[in-house]
């Protein structure tokens, strides 16, 4: 990522967090119903589109875009097969592995494109889609920022990361839909679990924590976390190898022969002004 791309991505993430957390900043005792500001619903897709355009222009060459298209298609199929039934979700493990191999910018873009295409395939388009795209993009982004590790340590790191982000994903999406439940009772629970526009930040956070624990943490989120971790442990090594092989080939910017490698390597430059890499095909 260039510095400008990183800045745009940071701004987009900040806007996304605001669109998710704005109800917690609301303090209106006279209000009995909460409606999300339409400016947020219109702004979030635009922000995501700007980030995608910036990253595509700044760091994704045609070969990497081809890999992005293939992985997006695979993720769309995986989501169509699992469809989040009971929390079983196979889409995240591939985003984690690809973000790990190709870096945070690629992981962010793959998270956006995977959720968008899969939503078209599974008829899951709705006002929640931009939030799903952004939260999944953060998963790919974080995977590209994980510390170095190899072998079993890397698989354990990625599996643990998959568990954490599975819970965070459910929590953030709950935050998007929870304010719309103002005045609605949760079946089987007599305590207040709905959003109260007149309550303070601390009170609403406590209620939201109980709401998330009851509705998703112990069910959908836990199954998602287990599914993601098991998929990474079982398939992680087998998937990382071809991804890294494709990454090496995608980043090749020039080839020189064995006889004139010393002279040609000094003269060869890429379109970005950096010396071309030499590759031994074995």
JSON list of C-alpha atoms in Angstrom, two decimals, residues 158-246:
[
{"chain": "A", "resi": 158, "resn": "UNK", "atom": "CA", "xyz": [-4.20, -17.84, 11.85]},
{"chain": "A", "resi": 159, "resn": "UNK", "atom": "CA", "xyz": [-6.65, -20.20, 13.57]},
{"chain": "A", "resi": 160, "resn": "UNK", "atom": "CA", "xyz": [-6.63, -18.06, 16.72]},
{"chain": "A", "resi": 161, "resn": "UNK", "atom": "CA", "xyz": [-7.10, -14.94, 14.62]},
{"chain": "A", "resi": 162, "resn": "UNK", "atom": "CA", "xyz": [-10.02, -16.63, 12.84]},
{"chain": "A", "resi": 163, "resn": "UNK", "atom": "CA", "xyz": [-11.72, -17.29, 16.17]},
{"chain": "A", "resi": 164, "resn": "UNK", "atom": "CA", "xyz": [-11.28, -13.70, 17.37]},
{"chain": "A", "resi": 165, "resn": "UNK", "atom": "CA", "xyz": [-12.53, -12.06, 14.17]},
{"chain": "A", "resi": 166, "resn": "UNK", "atom": "CA", "xyz": [-15.50, -14.44, 13.98]},
{"chain": "A", "resi": 167, "resn": "UNK", "atom": "CA", "xyz": [-16.75, -13.08, 17.29]},
{"chain": "A", "resi": 168, "resn": "UNK", "atom": "CA", "xyz": [-15.90, -9.49, 16.37]},
{"chain": "A", "resi": 169, "resn": "UNK", "atom": "CA", "xyz": [-17.75, -9.81, 13.06]},
{"chain": "A", "resi": 170, "resn": "UNK", "atom": "CA", "xyz": [-20.92, -10.94, 14.84]},
{"chain": "A", "resi": 171, "resn": "UNK", "atom": "CA", "xyz": [-20.58, -8.18, 17.42]},
{"chain": "A", "resi": 172, "resn": "UNK", "atom": "CA", "xyz": [-20.18, -5.41, 14.82]},
{"chain": "A", "resi": 173, "resn": "UNK", "atom": "CA", "xyz": [-23.10, -6.61, 12.71]},
{"chain": "A", "resi": 174, "resn": "UNK", "atom": "CA", "xyz": [-25.24, -6.84, 15.84]},
{"chain": "A", "resi": 175, "resn": "UNK", "atom": "CA", "xyz": [-24.35, -3.22, 16.53]},
{"chain": "A", "resi": 176, "resn": "UNK", "atom": "CA", "xyz": [-25.69, -2.32, 13.09]},
{"chain": "A", "resi": 177, "resn": "UNK", "atom": "CA", "xyz": [-29.09, -3.99, 13.61]},
{"chain": "A", "resi": 178, "resn": "UNK", "atom": "CA", "xyz": [-29.59, -3.72, 17.36]},
{"chain": "A", "resi": 179, "resn": "UNK", "atom": "CA", "xyz": [-30.80, -0.06, 17.47]},
{"chain": "A", "resi": 180, "resn": "UNK", "atom": "CA", "xyz": [-33.69, -0.97, 15.15]},
{"chain": "A", "resi": 181, "resn": "UNK", "atom": "CA", "xyz": [-35.08, -3.20, 17.91]},
{"chain": "A", "resi": 182, "resn": "UNK", "atom": "CA", "xyz": [-36.08, -0.26, 20.12]},
{"chain": "A", "resi": 183, "resn": "UNK", "atom": "CA", "xyz": [-39.19, -1.26, 22.06]},
{"chain": "A", "resi": 184, "resn": "UNK", "atom": "CA", "xyz": [-39.08, -4.88, 20.86]},
{"chain": "A", "resi": 185, "resn": "UNK", "atom": "CA", "xyz": [-38.90, -7.65, 23.48]},
{"chain": "A", "resi": 186, "resn": "UNK", "atom": "CA", "xyz": [-36.67, -10.69, 23.01]},
{"chain": "A", "resi": 187, "resn": "UNK", "atom": "CA", "xyz": [-38.71, -13.93, 23.42]},
{"chain": "A", "resi": 188, "resn": "UNK", "atom": "CA", "xyz": [-37.81, -15.85, 26.57]},
{"chain": "A", "resi": 189, "resn": "UNK", "atom": "CA", "xyz": [-36.04, -12.93, 28.25]},
{"chain": "A", "resi": 190, "resn": "UNK", "atom": "CA", "xyz": [-37.79, -10.56, 30.62]},
{"chain": "A", "resi": 191, "resn": "UNK", "atom": "CA", "xyz": [-34.84, -8.22, 31.02]},
{"chain": "A", "resi": 192, "resn": "UNK", "atom": "CA", "xyz": [-34.43, -5.21, 28.79]},
{"chain": "A", "resi": 193, "resn": "UNK", "atom": "CA", "xyz": [-32.34, -6.14, 25.73]},
{"chain": "A", "resi": 194, "resn": "UNK", "atom": "CA", "xyz": [-33.52, -3.50, 23.27]},
{"chain": "A", "resi": 195, "resn": "UNK", "atom": "CA", "xyz": [-31.83, -0.21, 22.50]},
{"chain": "A", "resi": 196, "resn": "UNK", "atom": "CA", "xyz": [-33.03, 2.79, 24.50]},
{"chain": "A", "resi": 197, "resn": "UNK", "atom": "CA", "xyz": [-32.40, 6.17, 22.82]},
{"chain": "A", "resi": 198, "resn": "UNK", "atom": "CA", "xyz": [-32.88, 7.94, 26.15]},
{"chain": "A", "resi": 199, "resn": "UNK", "atom": "CA", "xyz": [-30.28, 5.86, 28.01]},
{"chain": "A", "resi": 200, "resn": "UNK", "atom": "CA", "xyz": [-26.67, 6.83, 28.50]},
{"chain": "A", "resi": 201, "resn": "UNK", "atom": "CA", "xyz": [-23.64, 5.30, 26.80]},
{"chain": "A", "resi": 202, "resn": "UNK", "atom": "CA", "xyz": [-22.69, 3.02, 29.70]},
{"chain": "A", "resi": 203, "resn": "UNK", "atom": "CA", "xyz": [-26.22, 1.66, 30.13]},
{"chain": "A", "resi": 204, "resn": "UNK", "atom": "CA", "xyz": [-26.66, 0.97, 26.42]},
{"chain": "A", "resi": 205, "resn": "UNK", "atom": "CA", "xyz": [-23.27, -0.75, 26.24]},
{"chain": "A", "resi": 206, "resn": "UNK", "atom": "CA", "xyz": [-24.26, -3.07, 29.09]},
{"chain": "A", "resi": 207, "resn": "UNK", "atom": "CA", "xyz": [-27.58, -3.87, 27.41]},
{"chain": "A", "resi": 208, "resn": "UNK", "atom": "CA", "xyz": [-25.85, -4.43, 24.06]},
{"chain": "A", "resi": 209, "resn": "UNK", "atom": "CA", "xyz": [-23.39, -6.84, 25.68]},
{"chain": "A", "resi": 210, "resn": "UNK", "atom": "CA", "xyz": [-26.27, -8.91, 27.09]},
{"chain": "A", "resi": 211, "resn": "UNK", "atom": "CA", "xyz": [-28.11, -8.75, 23.77]},
{"chain": "A", "resi": 212, "resn": "UNK", "atom": "CA", "xyz": [-25.08, -9.99, 21.83]},
{"chain": "A", "resi": 213, "resn": "UNK", "atom": "CA", "xyz": [-24.37, -12.75, 24.35]},
{"chain": "A", "resi": 214, "resn": "UNK", "atom": "CA", "xyz": [-27.96, -14.00, 24.19]},
{"chain": "A", "resi": 215, "resn": "UNK", "atom": "CA", "xyz": [-28.61, -13.72, 20.47]},
{"chain": "A", "resi": 216, "resn": "UNK", "atom": "CA", "xyz": [-25.33, -14.63, 18.76]},
{"chain": "A", "resi": 217, "resn": "UNK", "atom": "CA", "xyz": [-22.19, -15.11, 20.87]},
{"chain": "A", "resi": 218, "resn": "UNK", "atom": "CA", "xyz": [-23.22, -18.47, 22.31]},
{"chain": "A", "resi": 219, "resn": "UNK", "atom": "CA", "xyz": [-24.73, -19.71, 19.07]},
{"chain": "A", "resi": 220, "resn": "UNK", "atom": "CA", "xyz": [-23.98, -18.33, 15.60]},
{"chain": "A", "resi": 221, "resn": "UNK", "atom": "CA", "xyz": [-20.70, -16.63, 16.47]},
{"chain": "A", "resi": 222, "resn": "UNK", "atom": "CA", "xyz": [-19.34, -19.68, 18.29]},
{"chain": "A", "resi": 223, "resn": "UNK", "atom": "CA", "xyz": [-20.20, -22.00, 15.41]},
{"chain": "A", "resi": 224, "resn": "UNK", "atom": "CA", "xyz": [-18.63, -19.53, 12.96]},
{"chain": "A", "resi": 225, "resn": "UNK", "atom": "CA", "xyz": [-15.48, -19.38, 15.07]},
{"chain": "A", "resi": 226, "resn": "UNK", "atom": "CA", "xyz": [-15.21, -23.17, 15.28]},
{"chain": "A", "resi": 227, "resn": "UNK", "atom": "CA", "xyz": [-15.86, -23.58, 11.55]},
{"chain": "A", "resi": 228, "resn": "UNK", "atom": "CA", "xyz": [-13.24, -20.99, 10.62]},
{"chain": "A", "resi": 229, "resn": "UNK", "atom": "CA", "xyz": [-10.60, -22.38, 12.99]},
{"chain": "A", "resi": 230, "resn": "UNK", "atom": "CA", "xyz": [-11.15, -25.99, 11.90]},
{"chain": "A", "resi": 231, "resn": "UNK", "atom": "CA", "xyz": [-11.00, -25.03, 8.21]},
{"chain": "A", "resi": 232, "resn": "UNK", "atom": "CA", "xyz": [-7.72, -23.18, 8.77]},
{"chain": "A", "resi": 233, "resn": "UNK", "atom": "CA", "xyz": [-6.18, -26.05, 10.74]},
{"chain": "A", "resi": 234, "resn": "UNK", "atom": "CA", "xyz": [-7.29, -28.73, 8.27]},
{"chain": "A", "resi": 235, "resn": "UNK", "atom": "CA", "xyz": [-6.82, -26.85, 4.98]},
{"chain": "A", "resi": 236, "resn": "UNK", "atom": "CA", "xyz": [-4.49, -24.00, 5.92]},
{"chain": "A", "resi": 237, "resn": "UNK", "atom": "CA", "xyz": [-1.21, -25.63, 4.93]},
{"chain": "A", "resi": 238, "resn": "UNK", "atom": "CA", "xyz": [-2.59, -27.02, 1.68]},
{"chain": "A", "resi": 239, "resn": "UNK", "atom": "CA", "xyz": [-4.08, -23.64, 0.68]},
{"chain": "A", "resi": 240, "resn": "UNK", "atom": "CA", "xyz": [-1.16, -21.44, 1.73]},
{"chain": "A", "resi": 241, "resn": "UNK", "atom": "CA", "xyz": [1.28, -23.32, -0.53]},
{"chain": "A", "resi": 242, "resn": "UNK", "atom": "CA", "xyz": [-0.46, -22.62, -3.87]},
{"chain": "A", "resi": 243, "resn": "UNK", "atom": "CA", "xyz": [-1.33, -19.09, -2.76]},
{"chain": "A", "resi": 244, "resn": "UNK", "atom": "CA", "xyz": [2.34, -18.35, -2.09]},
{"chain": "A", "resi": 245, "resn": "UNK", "atom": "CA", "xyz": [3.39, -19.97, -5.34]},
{"chain": "A", "resi": 246, "resn": "UNK", "atom": "CA", "xyz": [0.91, -17.80, -7.23]}
]
